Amino acid sequence: MAEEKHHHHLFHHKKDEEEQPAGGYGGEAAAEYTETTVTEVVSTGEDEYEKYKKEEKEHKHKQHLGEAGAIAAGAFALYEKHEAKKDPEHAHRHKIEEEIAAAAAVGSGGFAFHEHHEKKQDHKDVEEAGGEKKHHHLFG
């Protein structure tokens, strides 16, 4: 559905002779016109489509942040595991930090997974709001 816009043009006629420059065109009969445009927007399904499209984009962005967090936390956990072996004097501290980083990686991965499903739901909503369904078939 397309957005409908209605334009109303209103013309204002000014008759103030004091505002007219002396010796103007047409003498006293000359008048100044100004145009005012009023725009009225009627809400349609297009707004809903754009809303879902924006939400889908936001969920994709959050999904990528979750993935990046999972990768960073996982890398830090591996680093701490290496440090625990390399520095036996502080091994207990490194193992604790490794476990905390591993928990953060799992949490970030869960967040990315959640946002992925939110993005898929918004994608379905976009298709419904747009009035078009795309079917992907392997044969035919």
One Martini backbone bead per residue (centre of mass of N, CA, C, O) as a GRO file, in nm:
protein
  140
    1MET     BB    1   0.098   0.034   0.019
    2ALA     BB    2   0.042   0.367  -0.019
    3GLU     BB    3   0.092   0.680   0.047
    4GLU     BB    4  -0.124   0.938   0.135
    5LYS     BB    5  -0.159   1.270  -0.013
    6HIS     BB    6  -0.273   1.596   0.076
    7HIS     BB    7  -0.319   1.898  -0.109
    8HIS     BB    8  -0.352   2.236   0.002
    9HIS     BB    9  -0.429   2.538  -0.160
   10LEU     BB   10  -0.368   2.866  -0.037
   11PHE     BB   11  -0.481   3.189  -0.109
   12HIS     BB   12  -0.347   3.511  -0.045
   13HIS     BB   13  -0.485   3.838  -0.021
   14LYS     BB   14  -0.331   4.153  -0.047
   15LYS     BB   15  -0.442   4.515   0.018
   16ASP     BB   16  -0.206   4.674   0.111
   17GLU     BB   17  -0.090   4.987   0.015
   18GLU     BB   18   0.158   5.032   0.206
   19GLU     BB   19   0.323   4.774   0.091
   20GLN     BB   20   0.338   4.910  -0.172
   21PRO     BB   21   0.524   5.015  -0.407
   22ALA     BB   22   0.614   5.280  -0.565
   23GLY     BB   23   0.540   5.232  -0.895
   24GLY     BB   24   0.409   4.981  -0.945
   25TYR     BB   25   0.255   4.739  -1.089
   26GLY     BB   26  -0.070   4.855  -1.162
   27GLY     BB   27  -0.076   5.010  -0.914
   28GLU     BB   28  -0.351   4.973  -0.706
   29ALA     BB   29  -0.433   4.681  -0.839
   30ALA     BB   30  -0.206   4.555  -0.714
   31ALA     BB   31  -0.117   4.225  -0.590
   32GLU     BB   32  -0.032   4.004  -0.330
   33TYR     BB   33   0.087   3.665  -0.335
   34THR     BB   34   0.042   3.373  -0.136
   35GLU     BB   35   0.159   3.041  -0.054
   36THR     BB   36  -0.005   2.760   0.103
   37THR     BB   37   0.091   2.442   0.235
   38VAL     BB   38  -0.102   2.152   0.307
   39THR     BB   39  -0.021   1.850   0.484
   40GLU     BB   40  -0.172   1.524   0.469
   41VAL     BB   41  -0.131   1.226   0.650
   42VAL     BB   42  -0.204   0.891   0.577
   43SER     BB   43  -0.224   0.606   0.736
   44THR     BB   44  -0.058   0.300   0.657
   45GLY     BB   45   0.112   0.005   0.588
   46GLU     BB   46   0.390   0.144   0.538
   47ASP     BB   47   0.462   0.204   0.833
   48GLU     BB   48   0.472  -0.091   0.927
   49TYR     BB   49   0.694  -0.183   0.737
   50GLU     BB   50   0.913   0.016   0.841
   51LYS     BB   51   0.912  -0.078   1.134
   52TYR     BB   52   0.996  -0.374   1.082
   53LYS     BB   53   1.255  -0.308   0.928
   54LYS     BB   54   1.395  -0.161   1.162
   55GLU     BB   55   1.385  -0.394   1.367
   56GLU     BB   56   1.547  -0.593   1.199
   57LYS     BB   57   1.805  -0.420   1.198
   58GLU     BB   58   1.845  -0.409   1.505
   59HIS     BB   59   1.868  -0.719   1.551
   60LYS     BB   60   2.115  -0.756   1.371
   61HIS     BB   61   2.302  -0.574   1.532
   62LYS     BB   62   2.274  -0.726   1.805
   63GLN     BB   63   2.373  -0.995   1.701
   64HIS     BB   64   2.660  -0.898   1.627
   65LEU     BB   65   2.735  -0.811   1.914
   66GLY     BB   66   2.704  -1.091   2.041
   67GLU     BB   67   2.914  -1.230   1.866
   68ALA     BB   68   3.153  -1.048   1.946
   69GLY     BB   69   3.137  -1.110   2.250
   70ALA     BB   70   3.184  -1.415   2.227
   71ILE     BB   71   3.460  -1.399   2.093
   72ALA     BB   72   3.606  -1.225   2.306
   73ALA     BB   73   3.551  -1.405   2.555
   74GLY     BB   74   3.674  -1.663   2.436
   75ALA     BB   75   3.958  -1.550   2.395
   76PHE     BB   76   4.007  -1.478   2.693
   77ALA     BB   77   3.976  -1.764   2.804
   78LEU     BB   78   4.217  -1.882   2.646
   79TYR     BB   79   4.427  -1.693   2.764
   80GLU     BB   80   4.388  -1.778   3.064
   81LYS     BB   81   4.459  -2.072   3.020
   82HIS     BB   82   4.749  -2.013   2.932
   83GLU     BB   83   4.834  -1.853   3.188
   84ALA     BB   84   4.797  -2.087   3.390
   85LYS     BB   85   5.034  -2.254   3.267
   86LYS     BB   86   5.260  -2.024   3.267
   87ASP     BB   87   5.143  -1.923   3.572
   88PRO     BB   88   5.147  -2.107   3.856
   89GLU     BB   89   5.130  -1.891   4.085
   90HIS     BB   90   4.838  -1.771   3.928
   91ALA     BB   91   4.634  -2.000   3.842
   92HIS     BB   92   4.373  -1.952   4.001
   93ARG     BB   93   4.307  -1.673   3.884
   94HIS     BB   94   4.299  -1.765   3.584
   95LYS     BB   95   4.069  -1.974   3.616
   96ILE     BB   96   3.854  -1.775   3.707
   97GLU     BB   97   3.871  -1.589   3.456
   98GLU     BB   98   3.803  -1.809   3.255
   99GLU     BB   99   3.516  -1.875   3.364
  100ILE     BB  100   3.399  -1.594   3.331
  101ALA     BB  101   3.451  -1.571   3.024
  102ALA     BB  102   3.285  -1.821   2.948
  103ALA     BB  103   3.015  -1.713   3.056
  104ALA     BB  104   3.011  -1.463   2.873
  105ALA     BB  105   3.010  -1.621   2.606
  106VAL     BB  106   2.745  -1.769   2.653
  107GLY     BB  107   2.569  -1.516   2.691
  108SER     BB  108   2.630  -1.386   2.414
  109GLY     BB  109   2.530  -1.625   2.247
  110GLY     BB  110   2.237  -1.615   2.354
  111PHE     BB  111   2.179  -1.330   2.256
  112ALA     BB  112   2.229  -1.383   1.955
  113PHE     BB  113   2.011  -1.601   1.930
  114HIS     BB  114   1.772  -1.426   2.011
  115GLU     BB  115   1.810  -1.205   1.787
  116HIS     BB  116   1.774  -1.396   1.551
  117HIS     BB  117   1.474  -1.463   1.613
  118GLU     BB  118   1.371  -1.172   1.603
  119LYS     BB  119   1.456  -1.121   1.310
  120LYS     BB  120   1.279  -1.344   1.184
  121GLN     BB  121   1.008  -1.228   1.281
  122ASP     BB  122   1.036  -0.951   1.140
  123HIS     BB  123   1.057  -1.068   0.855
  124LYS     BB  124   0.770  -1.182   0.853
  125ASP     BB  125   0.630  -0.908   0.910
  126VAL     BB  126   0.729  -0.769   0.654
  127GLU     BB  127   0.591  -0.957   0.452
  128GLU     BB  128   0.302  -0.905   0.554
  129ALA     BB  129   0.302  -0.589   0.526
  130GLY     BB  130   0.387  -0.604   0.210
  131GLY     BB  131   0.216  -0.852   0.068
  132GLU     BB  132   0.470  -1.047   0.040
  133LYS     BB  133   0.563  -1.378  -0.055
  134LYS     BB  134   0.851  -1.577  -0.027
  135HIS     BB  135   0.929  -1.867  -0.208
  136HIS     BB  136   1.156  -2.134  -0.152
  137HIS     BB  137   1.247  -2.354  -0.407
  138LEU     BB  138   1.425  -2.608  -0.535
  139PHE     BB  139   1.176  -2.722  -0.724
  140GLY     BB  140   0.998  -2.473  -0.911
   0.00000   0.00000   0.00000
